[in-house]
Amino acid sequence: LMMNHRQTHLTVLLTCLLGGSIAAFVPPPPPVSNHGTIDRGLAAGNFFDEIGKIFNGSGNNDPEDEGKKTSNNILDAEILRGGAIDENTFRLFEIPAKSMKPGGLRLFLSLHLMGQQNTPNKGSWKALQMEDGAAIDMVFHDESGSLAIRFFDDKIAVDRLGKAPSLQYLIQESVILQGFLDELSAICFEGDVEEGNRLLVMDEPGDWIERARATTSFS
């Protein structure tokens, strides 16, 4: 019933933000499978994409936006297996996308990361969304390091920020990222959902999540 709880909480939040009824904006409840459980993949593909469109415009890539992207040494980095971008930024992994619905995907993952702020203890993390919506930052309480989840037209990139992250940060970073990858896996593979309805479809060979797990396992 996790999707029901998320939809209820988001509906309350949107009501407060918009100052009135949002019935016209909120899509129907997520579909239920023949077994009586929420079809998580389809629910994410419909509900979160529709809500994401309210805050981000279109839920799909807009050809008219091509050529308008900001260029810098971080956002244009093509590092698939992890590597240093500069002295403060390390690219942990990338998830290349065949297609994605950026508005809904950002919203879904933002809600997940917000729910991880008290892992393992209250106040362990602080989730921050950048003003342009292109990144979500997770700042650790000791401020020795943070995670930056960046959204592009053709990939999701995850960076570690900080010159000398603490041992405790590295341990908890692994926990956060494994949960994050679980969410991505659910979005990509759970439920009987047509490819065009998913928030994220990975590019070939389609094993990017498992590759990312290998780079984030703390030992």
Coordinates of N, CA and C in Angstrom, one line a residue:
L1 N 0.8 -1.2 0.0 CA 0.0 0.0 0.0 C 0.9 1.3 0.0
M2 N 2.2 1.1 -0.3 CA 3.0 2.3 -0.2 C 2.6 3.3 -1.2
M3 N 2.2 3.0 -2.4 CA 1.8 3.9 -3.4 C 0.6 4.7 -2.9
N4 N -0.4 4.1 -2.2 CA -1.6 4.8 -1.7 C -1.2 5.8 -0.7
H5 N -0.2 5.5 0.2 CA 0.2 6.4 1.2 C 0.9 7.6 0.6
R6 N 1.8 7.3 -0.4 CA 2.5 8.4 -1.1 C 1.5 9.3 -1.8
Q7 N 0.5 8.7 -2.5 CA -0.5 9.5 -3.2 C -1.3 10.4 -2.2
T8 N -1.7 9.9 -1.1 CA -2.4 10.6 -0.1 C -1.6 11.8 0.4
H9 N -0.3 11.5 0.8 CA 0.5 12.6 1.3 C 0.8 13.7 0.3
L10 N 1.0 13.2 -0.9 CA 1.2 14.2 -2.0 C 0.0 15.1 -2.3
T11 N -1.2 14.4 -2.2 CA -2.4 15.2 -2.4 C -2.6 16.3 -1.4
V12 N -2.3 15.9 -0.1 CA -2.4 16.9 1.0 C -1.4 18.0 0.7
L13 N -0.2 17.7 0.4 CA 0.8 18.7 0.1 C 0.4 19.6 -1.0
L14 N -0.1 19.1 -2.1 CA -0.4 19.9 -3.2 C -1.6 20.8 -2.9
T15 N -2.5 20.3 -2.1 CA -3.7 21.1 -1.6 C -3.2 22.4 -0.9
C16 N -2.2 22.2 0.0 CA -1.7 23.3 0.8 C -0.9 24.3 -0.2
L17 N -0.2 23.7 -1.1 CA 0.6 24.6 -2.0 C -0.3 25.4 -2.9
L18 N -1.3 24.7 -3.5 CA -2.1 25.4 -4.5 C -3.3 26.2 -3.8
G19 N -3.5 26.0 -2.5 CA -4.5 26.8 -1.8 C -5.9 26.5 -2.1
G20 N -6.2 25.3 -2.5 CA -7.6 25.0 -2.8 C -7.7 23.5 -3.4
S21 N -8.9 23.3 -4.0 CA -9.1 21.9 -4.5 C -8.2 21.6 -5.7
I22 N -7.6 20.4 -5.7 CA -6.8 20.0 -6.8 C -7.4 18.8 -7.5
A23 N -8.7 18.6 -7.4 CA -9.3 17.5 -8.0 C -9.0 17.4 -9.5
A24 N -8.9 18.5 -10.1 CA -8.7 18.6 -11.6 C -7.3 18.1 -11.9
F25 N -6.4 18.2 -11.0 CA -5.0 17.9 -11.3 C -4.6 16.5 -10.9
V26 N -5.3 15.9 -9.9 CA -4.8 14.6 -9.4 C -5.5 13.5 -10.2
P27 N -4.7 12.6 -10.8 CA -5.2 11.5 -11.6 C -5.9 10.5 -10.8
P28 N -6.5 9.5 -11.4 CA -7.2 8.5 -10.7 C -6.3 7.7 -9.8
P29 N -6.8 6.9 -8.8 CA -6.0 6.1 -8.0 C -5.2 5.1 -8.8
P30 N -4.1 4.6 -8.3 CA -3.2 3.7 -9.1 C -4.0 2.4 -9.3
P31 N -3.7 1.7 -10.5 CA -4.4 0.5 -10.8 C -4.0 -0.7 -9.8
V32 N -5.0 -1.6 -9.7 CA -4.8 -2.8 -8.8 C -4.7 -4.0 -9.7
S33 N -3.7 -4.9 -9.4 CA -3.6 -6.1 -10.1 C -4.7 -7.1 -9.8
N34 N -4.7 -8.2 -10.5 CA -5.6 -9.3 -10.2 C -5.5 -9.9 -8.8
H35 N -4.3 -9.7 -8.2 CA -4.0 -10.2 -6.9 C -4.4 -9.2 -5.8
G36 N -4.9 -8.1 -6.2 CA -5.3 -7.1 -5.1 C -4.3 -6.2 -4.7
T37 N -3.1 -6.2 -5.3 CA -2.0 -5.4 -4.9 C -1.8 -4.2 -6.0
I38 N -1.2 -3.2 -5.5 CA -0.9 -2.0 -6.4 C 0.1 -2.4 -7.5
D39 N -0.2 -2.1 -8.7 CA 0.7 -2.3 -9.8 C 1.7 -1.1 -9.8
R40 N 2.8 -1.3 -9.1 CA 3.7 -0.2 -8.7 C 4.3 0.5 -10.0
G41 N 4.7 -0.3 -11.0 CA 5.3 0.3 -12.2 C 4.3 1.2 -12.9
L42 N 3.1 0.7 -13.1 CA 2.1 1.5 -13.8 C 1.7 2.7 -13.0
A43 N 1.5 2.5 -11.7 CA 1.1 3.6 -10.9 C 2.2 4.7 -10.9
A44 N 3.4 4.3 -10.9 CA 4.5 5.4 -11.0 C 4.4 6.0 -12.3
G45 N 4.2 5.2 -13.4 CA 4.2 5.8 -14.7 C 3.1 6.7 -15.0
N46 N 2.0 6.6 -14.3 CA 0.8 7.4 -14.5 C 0.8 8.5 -13.5
F47 N 0.6 8.2 -12.2 CA 0.4 9.2 -11.2 C 1.5 10.2 -11.0
F48 N 2.8 9.7 -10.9 CA 3.9 10.6 -10.6 C 4.2 11.4 -11.8
D49 N 4.0 10.8 -13.0 CA 4.3 11.6 -14.2 C 3.3 12.7 -14.4
E50 N 2.0 12.5 -14.1 CA 1.0 13.5 -14.2 C 1.2 14.6 -13.2
I51 N 1.5 14.3 -11.9 CA 1.8 15.3 -10.9 C 3.1 16.0 -11.3
G52 N 4.1 15.3 -11.8 CA 5.3 15.9 -12.1 C 5.1 17.0 -13.2
K53 N 4.2 16.8 -14.1 CA 3.9 17.8 -15.2 C 3.5 19.1 -14.6
I54 N 2.8 19.0 -13.5 CA 2.3 20.3 -12.9 C 3.4 21.2 -12.5
F55 N 4.5 20.6 -12.0 CA 5.6 21.4 -11.5 C 6.7 21.6 -12.5
N56 N 6.7 20.7 -13.5 CA 7.9 20.7 -14.5 C 7.4 20.9 -15.9
G57 N 6.2 21.2 -16.2 CA 5.8 21.3 -17.5 C 5.5 19.9 -18.1
S58 N 6.0 19.6 -19.3 CA 5.8 18.3 -19.9 C 6.5 17.2 -19.2
G59 N 5.9 16.0 -19.1 CA 6.6 14.9 -18.5 C 7.5 14.1 -19.4
N60 N 7.6 14.6 -20.7 CA 8.5 13.9 -21.6 C 9.5 14.9 -22.2
N61 N 10.5 14.4 -22.8 CA 11.5 15.3 -23.4 C 10.9 16.1 -24.5
D62 N 11.2 17.4 -24.5 CA 10.7 18.4 -25.4 C 11.7 18.7 -26.5
P63 N 11.5 18.3 -27.7 CA 12.5 18.6 -28.8 C 12.8 20.1 -28.9
E64 N 11.9 21.0 -28.5 CA 12.1 22.4 -28.6 C 13.2 22.9 -27.6
D65 N 13.4 22.1 -26.6 CA 14.4 22.4 -25.6 C 15.8 22.0 -25.9
E66 N 15.9 21.3 -27.0 CA 17.3 20.8 -27.4 C 18.1 22.1 -27.8
G67 N 19.3 22.1 -27.4 CA 20.2 23.2 -27.7 C 20.2 24.3 -26.7
K68 N 19.3 24.1 -25.6 CA 19.2 25.1 -24.6 C 19.8 24.7 -23.3
K69 N 20.5 23.6 -23.3 CA 21.0 23.1 -22.0 C 22.3 23.8 -21.6
T70 N 22.5 24.0 -20.3 CA 23.7 24.6 -19.8 C 24.8 23.6 -19.8
S71 N 26.0 24.1 -20.3 CA 27.2 23.3 -20.4 C 28.2 23.6 -19.3
N72 N 28.7 22.6 -18.6 CA 29.8 22.8 -17.7 C 30.5 21.5 -17.4
N73 N 31.6 21.5 -16.7 CA 32.4 20.3 -16.6 C 31.8 19.2 -15.9
I74 N 30.8 19.5 -15.0 CA 30.1 18.4 -14.3 C 28.9 17.8 -15.2
L75 N 28.1 18.7 -15.7 CA 26.9 18.2 -16.4 C 27.2 17.5 -17.7
D76 N 28.3 17.9 -18.3 CA 28.7 17.2 -19.6 C 29.6 16.1 -19.4
A77 N 30.0 15.7 -18.2 CA 30.9 14.6 -18.0 C 30.4 13.3 -18.5
E78 N 31.2 12.6 -19.2 CA 30.7 11.3 -19.8 C 31.6 10.2 -19.1
I79 N 31.2 9.9 -17.8 CA 32.0 8.9 -17.0 C 31.0 7.8 -16.6
L80 N 31.1 6.7 -17.3 CA 30.2 5.6 -17.0 C 30.6 4.7 -15.8
R81 N 31.8 4.6 -15.5 CA 32.2 3.7 -14.5 C 32.8 4.4 -13.2
G82 N 32.5 5.7 -13.1 CA 33.0 6.4 -11.9 C 34.3 7.0 -12.2
G83 N 34.5 8.2 -11.7 CA 35.8 8.9 -11.8 C 35.7 10.3 -11.3
A84 N 36.9 10.9 -11.1 CA 37.0 12.2 -10.6 C 36.6 13.2 -11.7
I85 N 35.7 14.2 -11.3 CA 35.4 15.3 -12.2 C 36.2 16.5 -11.9
D86 N 36.3 16.8 -10.6 CA 37.3 17.8 -10.1 C 37.6 17.4 -8.6
E87 N 38.3 18.2 -7.9 CA 38.8 17.8 -6.6 C 37.7 17.6 -5.6
N88 N 36.5 18.2 -5.9 CA 35.4 18.1 -4.9 C 34.3 17.1 -5.4
T89 N 34.4 16.6 -6.6 CA 33.3 15.8 -7.2 C 33.8 14.5 -7.8
F90 N 33.1 13.4 -7.4 CA 33.5 12.1 -7.9 C 32.2 11.5 -8.5
R91 N 32.2 11.1 -9.7 CA 31.1 10.5 -10.4 C 31.1 9.0 -10.0
L92 N 30.1 8.7 -9.2 CA 29.9 7.3 -8.7 C 29.4 6.3 -9.8
F93 N 28.3 6.8 -10.5 CA 27.8 6.0 -11.6 C 26.8 6.8 -12.4
E94 N 26.5 6.2 -13.5 CA 25.4 6.8 -14.4 C 24.5 5.7 -14.8
I95 N 23.2 6.1 -15.0 CA 22.2 5.2 -15.5 C 21.8 5.7 -16.9
P96 N 22.3 5.3 -18.0 CA 21.9 5.8 -19.3 C 20.5 5.4 -19.6
A97 N 19.7 6.3 -20.2 CA 18.3 6.1 -20.4 C 18.0 6.0 -21.9
K98 N 17.2 5.0 -22.2 CA 16.6 5.0 -23.6 C 15.4 6.0 -23.7
S99 N 14.7 6.1 -22.6 CA 13.6 7.1 -22.5 C 13.3 7.3 -21.0
M100 N 12.8 8.5 -20.7 CA 12.4 8.8 -19.3 C 11.4 9.9 -19.3
K101 N 10.6 10.0 -18.3 CA 9.6 11.0 -18.0 C 10.2 11.9 -16.9
P102 N 10.9 12.9 -17.2 CA 11.7 13.6 -16.1 C 10.9 14.2 -15.0
G103 N 9.8 14.8 -15.3 CA 9.0 15.4 -14.2 C 8.6 14.3 -13.2
G104 N 7.9 13.3 -13.7 CA 7.5 12.2 -12.8 C 8.6 11.5 -12.1
L105 N 9.7 11.3 -12.8 CA 10.8 10.5 -12.2 C 11.4 11.3 -11.1
R106 N 11.7 12.6 -11.3 CA 12.2 13.5 -10.3 C 11.4 13.5 -9.0
L107 N 10.1 13.6 -9.2 CA 9.1 13.7 -8.1 C 9.1 12.3 -7.3
F108 N 9.1 11.2 -8.0 CA 9.0 9.9 -7.4 C 10.3 9.7 -6.5
L109 N 11.5 10.0 -7.1 CA 12.7 9.8 -6.4 C 12.9 10.8 -5.3
S110 N 12.4 12.0 -5.5 CA 12.5 13.0 -4.4 C 11.7 12.6 -3.2
L111 N 10.5 12.0 -3.4 CA 9.7 11.5 -2.3 C 10.5 10.4 -1.6
H112 N 11.1 9.5 -2.4 CA 11.8 8.4 -1.7 C 13.0 8.9 -0.9
L113 N 13.8 9.9 -1.4 CA 14.9 10.4 -0.7 C 14.5 11.2 0.5
M114 N 13.4 11.9 0.4 CA 12.9 12.6 1.6 C 12.6 11.6 2.7
G115 N 12.1 10.5 2.3 CA 11.8 9.5 3.3 C 13.0 8.8 4.0
Q116 N 14.2 9.0 3.4 CA 15.4 8.4 3.9 C 16.2 9.4 4.8
Q117 N 15.7 10.6 5.1 CA 16.5 11.6 5.8 C 16.8 11.2 7.2
N118 N 16.0 10.3 7.8 CA 16.3 9.9 9.2 C 16.9 8.5 9.2
T119 N 17.6 8.1 8.2 CA 18.3 6.8 8.1 C 19.8 7.0 8.3
P120 N 20.4 6.4 9.3 CA 19.8 5.4 10.3 C 19.2 6.1 11.5
N121 N 19.5 7.4 11.7 CA 19.0 8.1 12.9 C 18.4 9.5 12.4
K122 N 17.6 10.0 13.3 CA 16.9 11.3 13.0 C 17.9 12.3 12.7
G123 N 17.7 13.0 11.5 CA 18.5 14.1 11.1 C 19.8 13.7 10.5
S124 N 20.0 12.4 10.1 CA 21.2 11.9 9.5 C 21.5 12.6 8.1
W125 N 20.4 12.8 7.4 CA 20.5 13.4 6.1 C 19.5 14.6 5.9
K126 N 19.9 15.4 5.0 CA 19.0 16.5 4.6 C 18.8 16.4 3.1
A127 N 17.6 16.3 2.6 CA 17.3 16.2 1.1 C 17.0 17.6 0.6
L128 N 17.7 18.1 -0.4 CA 17.5 19.4 -1.0 C 17.4 19.2 -2.5
Q129 N 16.4 19.9 -3.0 CA 16.2 19.9 -4.5 C 16.6 21.3 -5.0
M130 N 17.5 21.2 -6.1 CA 18.0 22.4 -6.7 C 16.9 23.2 -7.3
E131 N 17.0 24.5 -7.4 CA 15.9 25.4 -7.9 C 15.5 25.0 -9.3
D132 N 16.5 24.6 -10.2 CA 16.2 24.3 -11.6 C 15.6 22.9 -11.7
G133 N 15.5 22.1 -10.6 CA 14.9 20.8 -10.6 C 15.8 19.8 -11.3
A134 N 17.1 20.2 -11.7 CA 18.0 19.2 -12.4 C 18.7 18.3 -11.4
A135 N 18.7 18.6 -10.1 CA 19.4 17.7 -9.2 C 18.8 17.7 -7.8
I136 N 19.0 16.6 -7.1 CA 18.6 16.4 -5.8 C 19.8 16.1 -5.0
D137 N 20.1 16.9 -3.9 CA 21.2 16.7 -3.1 C 20.8 16.0 -1.7
M138 N 21.7 15.1 -1.3 CA 21.5 14.5 0.0 C 22.7 14.8 0.9
V139 N 22.6 15.7 1.9 CA 23.7 16.2 2.6 C 23.8 15.4 4.0
F140 N 24.9 14.9 4.3 CA 25.1 14.1 5.5 C 25.3 15.0 6.7
H141 N 24.9 14.6 7.9 CA 24.8 15.5 9.0 C 26.2 16.0 9.5
D142 N 27.3 15.2 9.2 CA 28.6 15.7 9.6 C 29.2 16.6 8.6
E143 N 28.5 16.8 7.5 CA 28.9 17.7 6.4 C 30.3 17.4 5.8
S144 N 30.7 16.1 5.9 CA 32.0 15.7 5.3 C 31.7 15.3 3.8
G145 N 30.5 15.1 3.5 CA 30.2 14.7 2.1 C 28.7 14.8 1.8
S146 N 28.4 14.7 0.6 CA 27.0 14.7 0.2 C 26.8 14.0 -1.2
L147 N 25.6 13.6 -1.5 CA 25.3 13.0 -2.8 C 24.5 14.0 -3.6
A148 N 24.8 13.9 -4.9 CA 24.1 14.8 -5.9 C 23.5 13.9 -7.0
I149 N 22.2 13.8 -7.1 CA 21.5 13.0 -8.1 C 21.1 13.9 -9.2
R150 N 21.7 13.8 -10.4 CA 21.5 14.7 -11.5 C 20.7 14.1 -12.6
F151 N 19.8 14.9 -13.1 CA 18.9 14.4 -14.2 C 19.2 15.0 -15.5
F152 N 19.4 14.2 -16.5 CA 19.7 14.7 -17.9 C 18.6 14.2 -18.8
D153 N 18.7 14.6 -20.1 CA 17.7 14.0 -21.0 C 18.0 12.5 -21.3
D154 N 19.2 12.1 -21.2 CA 19.6 10.8 -21.6 C 20.2 9.9 -20.5
K155 N 20.1 10.4 -19.2 CA 20.7 9.6 -18.1 C 20.4 10.2 -16.8
I156 N 20.7 9.4 -15.7 CA 20.7 9.9 -14.4 C 22.2 9.7 -13.9
A157 N 22.8 10.7 -13.3 CA 24.1 10.6 -12.8 C 24.2 10.9 -11.3
V158 N 25.0 10.1 -10.6 CA 25.1 10.2 -9.2 C 26.5 10.6 -8.8
D159 N 26.7 11.7 -8.2 CA 28.0 12.2 -7.8 C 28.2 12.3 -6.3
R160 N 29.4 12.0 -5.8 CA 29.8 12.3 -4.4 C 30.5 13.6 -4.3
L161 N 30.0 14.5 -3.4 CA 30.7 15.8 -3.3 C 31.4 15.8 -1.9
G162 N 32.6 16.3 -1.9 CA 33.4 16.4 -0.7 C 34.8 15.8 -0.9
K163 N 35.8 16.6 -0.4 CA 37.2 16.2 -0.6 C 37.6 14.9 0.3
A164 N 37.1 14.9 1.5 CA 37.5 13.9 2.5 C 36.3 13.4 3.3
P165 N 35.4 12.6 2.7 CA 34.2 12.1 3.4 C 34.6 11.2 4.5
S166 N 33.9 11.3 5.6 CA 34.2 10.4 6.8 C 33.8 9.0 6.5
L167 N 34.3 8.1 7.4 CA 34.0 6.7 7.3 C 32.5 6.4 7.5
Q168 N 31.9 7.1 8.4 CA 30.5 7.0 8.7 C 29.7 7.4 7.5
Y169 N 30.1 8.5 6.9 CA 29.4 9.0 5.6 C 29.5 7.9 4.6
L170 N 30.6 7.3 4.3 CA 30.8 6.3 3.3 C 29.9 5.1 3.6
I171 N 29.8 4.7 4.8 CA 28.9 3.5 5.2 C 27.5 3.9 4.9
Q172 N 27.0 5.0 5.3 CA 25.6 5.4 5.1 C 25.3 5.8 3.7
E173 N 26.3 6.3 3.0 CA 26.1 6.5 1.5 C 25.7 5.2 0.8
S174 N 26.4 4.2 1.2 CA 26.1 2.9 0.5 C 24.7 2.4 0.8
V175 N 24.2 2.6 2.0 CA 22.9 2.3 2.4 C 21.9 3.1 1.6
I176 N 22.1 4.4 1.5 CA 21.2 5.3 0.7 C 21.1 4.9 -0.7
L177 N 22.3 4.6 -1.3 CA 22.4 4.3 -2.7 C 21.8 3.0 -3.1
Q178 N 22.0 2.0 -2.2 CA 21.3 0.7 -2.5 C 19.8 0.8 -2.5
G179 N 19.3 1.6 -1.6 CA 17.8 1.8 -1.6 C 17.4 2.6 -2.8
F180 N 18.2 3.6 -3.2 CA 17.9 4.4 -4.4 C 17.8 3.5 -5.6
L181 N 18.8 2.6 -5.7 CA 18.9 1.6 -6.9 C 17.7 0.6 -6.8
D182 N 17.2 0.3 -5.6 CA 16.1 -0.6 -5.5 C 14.8 0.1 -6.1
E183 N 14.7 1.4 -5.8 CA 13.6 2.2 -6.4 C 13.7 2.3 -7.9
L184 N 14.9 2.5 -8.4 CA 15.1 2.5 -9.9 C 14.7 1.2 -10.5
S185 N 15.1 0.1 -9.9 CA 14.8 -1.2 -10.4 C 13.3 -1.5 -10.4
A186 N 12.6 -1.0 -9.4 CA 11.2 -1.2 -9.4 C 10.5 -0.4 -10.5
I187 N 11.0 0.8 -10.7 CA 10.5 1.7 -11.8 C 10.7 1.0 -13.1
C188 N 11.9 0.4 -13.3 CA 12.2 -0.1 -14.6 C 11.6 -1.5 -14.9
F189 N 11.4 -2.3 -13.9 CA 11.1 -3.7 -14.1 C 9.8 -4.2 -13.5
E190 N 9.3 -3.6 -12.4 CA 8.1 -4.1 -11.7 C 6.8 -3.9 -12.5
G191 N 5.9 -4.9 -12.4 CA 4.6 -4.7 -13.0 C 4.6 -5.0 -14.5
D192 N 3.4 -5.3 -15.0 CA 3.2 -5.6 -16.4 C 2.9 -4.3 -17.1
V193 N 3.9 -3.5 -17.4 CA 3.8 -2.1 -17.9 C 4.4 -2.0 -19.3
E194 N 3.7 -1.4 -20.2 CA 4.3 -1.1 -21.5 C 5.5 -0.1 -21.4
E195 N 6.5 -0.3 -22.2 CA 7.7 0.5 -22.1 C 7.4 2.0 -22.2
G196 N 6.4 2.4 -23.0 CA 6.1 3.8 -23.2 C 5.5 4.4 -22.0
N197 N 5.0 3.6 -21.0 CA 4.3 4.1 -19.8 C 5.3 4.2 -18.6
R198 N 6.5 3.7 -18.7 CA 7.4 3.7 -17.6 C 8.1 5.0 -17.5
L199 N 8.4 5.4 -16.2 CA 9.1 6.6 -15.9 C 10.5 6.6 -16.4
L200 N 11.1 5.4 -16.4 CA 12.5 5.2 -16.9 C 12.6 3.9 -17.6
V201 N 13.2 3.9 -18.8 CA 13.6 2.7 -19.5 C 15.1 2.9 -19.8
M202 N 15.9 1.9 -19.3 CA 17.3 2.0 -19.4 C 17.8 1.7 -20.8
D203 N 18.9 2.3 -21.2 CA 19.5 2.0 -22.5 C 20.2 0.6 -22.4
E204 N 20.4 0.1 -23.6 CA 21.1 -1.2 -23.7 C 22.5 -1.1 -23.1
P205 N 23.0 -2.2 -22.5 CA 22.5 -3.5 -22.4 C 21.5 -3.7 -21.3
G206 N 21.1 -2.7 -20.6 CA 20.1 -2.8 -19.5 C 20.5 -3.3 -18.2
D207 N 21.8 -3.4 -18.0 CA 22.3 -3.9 -16.7 C 23.0 -2.8 -15.9
W208 N 22.6 -1.6 -16.1 CA 23.3 -0.4 -15.5 C 23.1 -0.4 -14.0
I209 N 21.9 -0.8 -13.5 CA 21.6 -0.8 -12.1 C 22.5 -1.8 -11.4
E210 N 22.7 -3.0 -11.9 CA 23.6 -4.0 -11.3 C 25.0 -3.5 -11.3
R211 N 25.4 -2.8 -12.4 CA 26.8 -2.3 -12.4 C 27.0 -1.3 -11.3
A212 N 25.9 -0.4 -11.2 CA 26.0 0.6 -10.2 C 26.1 0.0 -8.8
R213 N 25.4 -1.1 -8.5 CA 25.4 -1.7 -7.2 C 26.9 -2.1 -6.9
A214 N 27.6 -2.6 -7.9 CA 28.9 -3.1 -7.6 C 29.9 -2.0 -7.2
T215 N 29.5 -0.7 -7.6 CA 30.4 0.4 -7.3 C 30.0 1.1 -6.0
T216 N 28.8 0.7 -5.5 CA 28.3 1.4 -4.2 C 28.3 0.5 -3.0
S217 N 28.7 -0.8 -3.2 CA 28.7 -1.7 -2.0 C 29.9 -1.4 -1.2
F218 N 29.7 -1.0 0.1 CA 30.7 -0.7 1.0 C 31.3 -1.9 1.6
S219 N 32.7 -2.0 1.6 CA 33.3 -3.2 2.2 C 34.5 -2.8 3.0

